PDB file of C-alpha atoms in Angstrom:
ATOM      1  CA  MET A  24      11.059   2.434 -11.730  1.00 47.00           C
ATOM      2  CA  SER A  25      11.129   5.822 -13.391  1.00 51.00           C
ATOM      3  CA  THR A  26      12.690   8.586 -11.353  1.00 55.00           C
ATOM      4  CA  HIS A  27       9.524  10.686 -11.666  1.00 61.00           C
ATOM      5  CA  SER A  28       7.317   7.924 -10.253  1.00 69.00           C
ATOM      6  CA  GLN A  29       9.853   7.057  -7.552  1.00 76.00           C
ATOM      7  CA  HIS A  30       9.787  10.634  -6.256  1.00 93.00           C
ATOM      8  CA  LYS A  31       6.018  10.422  -5.811  1.00 98.00           C
ATOM      9  CA  ILE A  32       6.187   7.483  -3.356  1.00 98.00           C
ATOM     10  CA  LEU A  33       6.700   9.090   0.026  1.00 98.00           C
ATOM     11  CA  SER A  34       7.296   8.116   3.628  1.00 96.00           C
ATOM     12  CA  LEU A  35       5.041   9.806   6.199  1.00 95.00           C
ATOM     13  CA  ASP A  36       7.757  12.376   7.007  1.00 96.00           C
ATOM     14  CA  GLU A  37       8.286  13.157   3.312  1.00 97.00           C
ATOM     15  CA  LEU A  38       4.529  13.398   2.797  1.00 98.00           C
ATOM     16  CA  ARG A  39       4.190  15.845   5.704  1.00 97.00           C
ATOM     17  CA  ARG A  40       6.911  18.052   4.143  1.00 97.00           C
ATOM     18  CA  HIS A  41       5.320  17.946   0.671  1.00 98.00           C
ATOM     19  CA  VAL A  42       1.870  18.745   2.052  1.00 98.00           C
ATOM     20  CA  ALA A  43       3.287  21.730   3.984  1.00 98.00           C
ATOM     21  CA  GLU A  44       5.051  23.012   0.830  1.00 98.00           C
ATOM     22  CA  TRP A  45       1.940  22.560  -1.292  1.00 98.00           C
ATOM     23  CA  ARG A  46      -0.238  24.353   1.263  1.00 98.00           C
ATOM     24  CA  GLU A  47       2.277  27.201   1.452  1.00 98.00           C
ATOM     25  CA  ALA A  48       2.014  27.495  -2.339  1.00 98.00           C
ATOM     26  CA  GLY A  49      -1.776  27.769  -2.009  1.00 98.00           C
ATOM     27  CA  ASP A  50      -2.679  24.245  -3.137  1.00 98.00           C
ATOM     28  CA  ARG A  51      -5.548  22.254  -1.667  1.00 98.00           C
ATOM     29  CA  ILE A  52      -4.844  18.704  -0.508  1.00 98.00           C
ATOM     30  CA  ILE A  53      -7.090  15.895  -1.732  1.00 98.00           C
ATOM     31  CA  LEU A  54      -6.779  12.442  -0.166  1.00 98.00           C
ATOM     32  CA  ALA A  55      -7.949   9.251  -1.876  1.00 98.00           C
ATOM     33  CA  ASN A  56      -7.315   5.768  -0.554  1.00 97.00           C
ATOM     34  CA  GLY A  57      -7.771   2.093  -1.268  1.00 94.00           C
ATOM     35  CA  CYS A  58      -6.169  -1.298  -1.819  1.00 93.00           C
ATOM     36  CA  PHE A  59      -5.685  -0.865  -5.585  1.00 94.00           C
ATOM     37  CA  ASP A  60      -4.767  -4.552  -5.736  1.00 89.00           C
ATOM     38  CA  LEU A  61      -5.621  -4.965  -9.392  1.00 86.00           C
ATOM     39  CA  LEU A  62      -5.749  -1.546 -11.005  1.00 89.00           C
ATOM     40  CA  HIS A  63      -8.816  -1.257 -13.240  1.00 88.00           C
ATOM     41  CA  VAL A  64     -10.709   1.455 -15.073  1.00 90.00           C
ATOM     42  CA  GLY A  65     -12.926   2.172 -12.038  1.00 90.00           C
ATOM     43  CA  HIS A  66      -9.798   3.081 -10.051  1.00 93.00           C
ATOM     44  CA  VAL A  67      -8.499   5.326 -12.837  1.00 95.00           C
ATOM     45  CA  ARG A  68     -11.857   7.125 -13.110  1.00 94.00           C
ATOM     46  CA  TYR A  69     -12.054   7.512  -9.304  1.00 96.00           C
ATOM     47  CA  LEU A  70      -8.578   9.058  -9.105  1.00 98.00           C
ATOM     48  CA  HIS A  71      -9.178  11.299 -12.122  1.00 97.00           C
ATOM     49  CA  ALA A  72     -12.448  12.565 -10.620  1.00 97.00           C
ATOM     50  CA  ALA A  73     -10.673  13.171  -7.283  1.00 98.00           C
ATOM     51  CA  LYS A  74      -7.972  15.219  -9.044  1.00 98.00           C
ATOM     52  CA  GLN A  75     -10.674  17.246 -10.822  1.00 98.00           C
ATOM     53  CA  LEU A  76     -11.769  18.573  -7.409  1.00 98.00           C
ATOM     54  CA  GLY A  77      -8.758  20.872  -7.726  1.00 97.00           C
ATOM     55  CA  GLY A  78      -5.556  20.407  -5.780  1.00 97.00           C
ATOM     56  CA  ARG A  79      -2.751  17.994  -5.064  1.00 98.00           C
ATOM     57  CA  LEU A  80      -3.891  14.372  -5.057  1.00 98.00           C
ATOM     58  CA  VAL A  81      -2.393  12.142  -2.370  1.00 98.00           C
ATOM     59  CA  VAL A  82      -3.228   8.453  -2.703  1.00 98.00           C
ATOM     60  CA  ALA A  83      -2.959   6.277   0.398  1.00 98.00           C
ATOM     61  CA  VAL A  84      -2.477   2.580  -0.391  1.00 97.00           C
ATOM     62  CA  ASN A  85      -3.270  -0.205   2.068  1.00 95.00           C
ATOM     63  CA  SER A  86      -0.237  -2.235   3.146  1.00 96.00           C
ATOM     64  CA  ASP A  87      -0.110  -5.946   2.308  1.00 95.00           C
ATOM     65  CA  GLU A  88      -1.162  -6.912   5.834  1.00 95.00           C
ATOM     66  CA  SER A  89      -4.030  -4.423   5.744  1.00 93.00           C
ATOM     67  CA  VAL A  90      -5.262  -5.778   2.377  1.00 93.00           C
ATOM     68  CA  ARG A  91      -5.097  -9.344   3.708  1.00 92.00           C
ATOM     69  CA  SER A  92      -7.216  -8.412   6.737  1.00 91.00           C
ATOM     70  CA  LEU A  93      -9.779  -6.637   4.517  1.00 88.00           C
ATOM     71  CA  LYS A  94      -9.894  -8.998   1.512  1.00 87.00           C
ATOM     72  CA  GLY A  95      -8.801 -12.371   2.922  1.00 87.00           C
ATOM     73  CA  GLU A  96      -6.094 -14.927   2.238  1.00 88.00           C
ATOM     74  CA  GLY A  97      -4.526 -14.847  -1.200  1.00 88.00           C
ATOM     75  CA  ARG A  98      -4.658 -11.066  -1.314  1.00 90.00           C
ATOM     76  CA  PRO A  99      -3.031  -8.849  -2.210  1.00 89.00           C
ATOM     77  CA  LEU A 100      -2.051 -10.115  -5.639  1.00 91.00           C
ATOM     78  CA  MET A 101       0.767  -7.550  -5.848  1.00 94.00           C
ATOM     79  CA  PRO A 102       2.957  -6.195  -3.045  1.00 96.00           C
ATOM     80  CA  ALA A 103       2.262  -2.685  -1.767  1.00 97.00           C
ATOM     81  CA  GLU A 104       5.445  -1.271  -3.298  1.00 96.00           C
ATOM     82  CA  GLU A 105       4.347  -2.383  -6.784  1.00 96.00           C
ATOM     83  CA  ARG A 106       0.813  -1.100  -6.286  1.00 97.00           C
ATOM     84  CA  ALA A 107       2.297   2.241  -5.165  1.00 97.00           C
ATOM     85  CA  GLU A 108       4.599   2.368  -8.198  1.00 97.00           C
ATOM     86  CA  ILE A 109       1.721   1.792 -10.610  1.00 96.00           C
ATOM     87  CA  LEU A 110      -0.353   4.535  -8.948  1.00 97.00           C
ATOM     88  CA  ALA A 111       2.617   6.932  -8.929  1.00 98.00           C
ATOM     89  CA  ALA A 112       2.884   6.516 -12.704  1.00 97.00           C
ATOM     90  CA  LEU A 113      -0.593   8.036 -13.184  1.00 97.00           C
ATOM     91  CA  ALA A 114      -0.548  11.692 -14.229  1.00 97.00           C
ATOM     92  CA  ASP A 115      -3.371  12.641 -11.842  1.00 98.00           C
ATOM     93  CA  VAL A 116      -1.474  11.384  -8.774  1.00 98.00           C
ATOM     94  CA  ASP A 117       0.876  13.798  -6.991  1.00 98.00           C
ATOM     95  CA  ALA A 118       1.977  11.541  -4.119  1.00 98.00           C
ATOM     96  CA  VAL A 119       1.517   7.976  -2.879  1.00 98.00           C
ATOM     97  CA  ALA A 120       1.924   6.715   0.687  1.00 98.00           C
ATOM     98  CA  ILE A 121       1.469   3.197   2.051  1.00 97.00           C
ATOM     99  CA  PHE A 122      -0.476   2.858   5.319  1.00 96.00           C
ATOM    100  CA  SER A 123      -0.938  -0.182   7.549  1.00 94.00           C
ATOM    101  CA  GLU A 124      -4.011   0.753   9.601  1.00 92.00           C
ATOM    102  CA  PRO A 125      -7.475  -0.590   8.646  1.00 86.00           C
ATOM    103  CA  ASP A 126      -8.567   2.932   7.576  1.00 91.00           C
ATOM    104  CA  VAL A 127      -6.914   6.291   6.942  1.00 95.00           C
ATOM    105  CA  ARG A 128      -7.998   8.148  10.103  1.00 97.00           C
ATOM    106  CA  ALA A 129      -4.398   8.444  11.362  1.00 97.00           C
ATOM    107  CA  LEU A 130      -3.228   9.795   7.985  1.00 97.00           C
ATOM    108  CA  VAL A 131      -6.141  12.249   7.900  1.00 98.00           C
ATOM    109  CA  ARG A 132      -4.996  13.563  11.288  1.00 98.00           C
ATOM    110  CA  GLU A 133      -1.416  13.867   9.996  1.00 97.00           C
ATOM    111  CA  ILE A 134      -2.033  15.701   6.708  1.00 98.00           C
ATOM    112  CA  ARG A 135      -5.481  17.246   7.357  1.00 98.00           C
ATOM    113  CA  PRO A 136      -6.741  17.036   3.750  1.00 98.00           C
ATOM    114  CA  ASP A 137      -9.070  19.727   2.510  1.00 98.00           C
ATOM    115  CA  ILE A 138     -11.036  17.014   0.706  1.00 98.00           C
ATOM    116  CA  HIS A 139     -11.239  13.280   1.331  1.00 98.00           C
ATOM    117  CA  ALA A 140     -12.420  11.710  -1.931  1.00 98.00           C
ATOM    118  CA  LYS A 141     -14.128   8.315  -1.770  1.00 96.00           C
ATOM    119  CA  GLY A 142     -15.572   6.159  -4.513  1.00 93.00           C
ATOM    120  CA  THR A 143     -19.222   5.637  -5.341  1.00 91.00           C
ATOM    121  CA  ASP A 144     -19.388   2.459  -3.253  1.00 88.00           C
ATOM    122  CA  TYR A 145     -19.770   4.916  -0.340  1.00 91.00           C
ATOM    123  CA  ALA A 146     -22.295   7.582   0.516  1.00 92.00           C
ATOM    124  CA  THR A 147     -21.084  10.711   2.301  1.00 90.00           C
ATOM    125  CA  ASP A 148     -22.445   9.444   5.632  1.00 91.00           C
ATOM    126  CA  THR A 149     -20.949   5.920   5.313  1.00 93.00           C
ATOM    127  CA  VAL A 150     -17.307   6.973   4.820  1.00 95.00           C
ATOM    128  CA  PRO A 151     -15.456   5.407   7.796  1.00 93.00           C
ATOM    129  CA  GLU A 152     -13.163   8.422   8.243  1.00 95.00           C
ATOM    130  CA  ARG A 153     -15.888  11.050   7.817  1.00 97.00           C
ATOM    131  CA  ASP A 154     -15.933  12.275  11.436  1.00 97.00           C
ATOM    132  CA  THR A 155     -12.136  12.556  11.507  1.00 98.00           C
ATOM    133  CA  VAL A 156     -12.105  14.486   8.203  1.00 98.00           C
ATOM    134  CA  LEU A 157     -14.705  16.928   9.547  1.00 98.00           C
ATOM    135  CA  GLU A 158     -12.832  17.306  12.874  1.00 98.00           C
ATOM    136  CA  CYS A 159      -9.717  18.222  10.879  1.00 97.00           C
ATOM    137  CA  GLY A 160     -11.571  20.901   8.909  1.00 98.00           C
ATOM    138  CA  GLY A 161     -12.003  18.964   5.673  1.00 98.00           C
ATOM    139  CA  ARG A 162     -14.964  17.687   3.706  1.00 97.00           C
ATOM    140  CA  VAL A 163     -15.870  14.370   2.098  1.00 97.00           C
ATOM    141  CA  GLU A 164     -16.680  14.102  -1.612  1.00 97.00           C
ATOM    142  CA  ILE A 165     -17.983  11.003  -3.415  1.00 96.00           C
ATOM    143  CA  VAL A 166     -16.411  10.781  -6.879  1.00 96.00           C
ATOM    144  CA  GLY A 167     -15.948   8.430  -9.809  1.00 90.00           C
ATOM    145  CA  ASP A 168     -18.221   6.320 -11.918  1.00 82.00           C
ATOM    146  CA  PRO A 169     -20.795   3.845 -10.585  1.00 75.00           C
ATOM    147  CA  LYS A 170     -19.213   0.959  -8.702  1.00 65.00           C
ATOM    148  CA  ASP A 171     -19.538  -1.683 -11.404  1.00 62.00           C
ATOM    149  CA  HIS A 172     -15.823  -2.468 -11.542  1.00 58.00           C
ATOM    150  CA  SER A 173     -14.289  -4.588  -8.808  1.00 58.00           C
ATOM    151  CA  ALA A 174     -10.883  -6.215  -8.497  1.00 56.00           C
ATOM    152  CA  SER A 175     -12.460  -8.851  -6.246  1.00 55.00           C
ATOM    153  CA  GLU A 176     -15.059  -9.674  -8.904  1.00 61.00           C
ATOM    154  CA  ILE A 177     -12.466  -9.783 -11.689  1.00 54.00           C
ATOM    155  CA  ILE A 178     -10.366 -12.172  -9.600  1.00 56.00           C
ATOM    156  CA  ARG A 179     -13.373 -14.299  -8.554  1.00 61.00           C
ATOM    157  CA  SER A 180     -14.654 -14.660 -12.097  1.00 58.00           C
ATOM    158  CA  GLY A 181     -11.202 -15.479 -13.436  1.00 61.00           C
ATOM    159  CA  ARG A 182     -11.636 -13.112 -16.344  1.00 53.00           C
ATOM    160  CA  ALA A 183     -10.793  -9.515 -16.973  1.00 50.00           C
ATOM    161  CA  VAL A 184     -13.262  -8.965 -19.828  1.00 50.00           C
ATOM    162  CA  ARG A 185     -16.965  -8.564 -19.062  1.00 49.00           C
ATOM    163  CA  ARG A 186     -19.237 -10.361 -21.435  1.00 46.00           C
ATOM    164  CA  SER A 187     -22.551  -8.796 -22.444  1.00 43.00           C
TER     165      SER A 187
END
């Protein structure tokens, strides 16, 4: 793993410290989250759009156990540490943290993001953590391209290339 990417993968304590330093420097905190089990162009566009909101982008990645409970047996395809490493290698990502809860409410309470960015498979009022984000003084933004990319669908179809 490159040293640069390795420094982006943070424990909760390290993340708290980074967020405090970034806030002190005047940066906004943007939180994005997901399983990111099979990184695809929809994920990249989602994270890029989140970063474009202006600030430091923290990506919370579901733990292996959390992915299994959400997606079923046989998932995840890659362990959380590898998924985190791949995300940390993206230029738009400032920090990556692995979480084990079914949603990121606890992390929202810990880092109090200014913006919680969710993909277009949500509407502002269907984001599970919405109330917690608002309670913590943040706002929810829906970003990225239309949800026509899905790791689950790629896996189910057994092919990575869509045919017209």
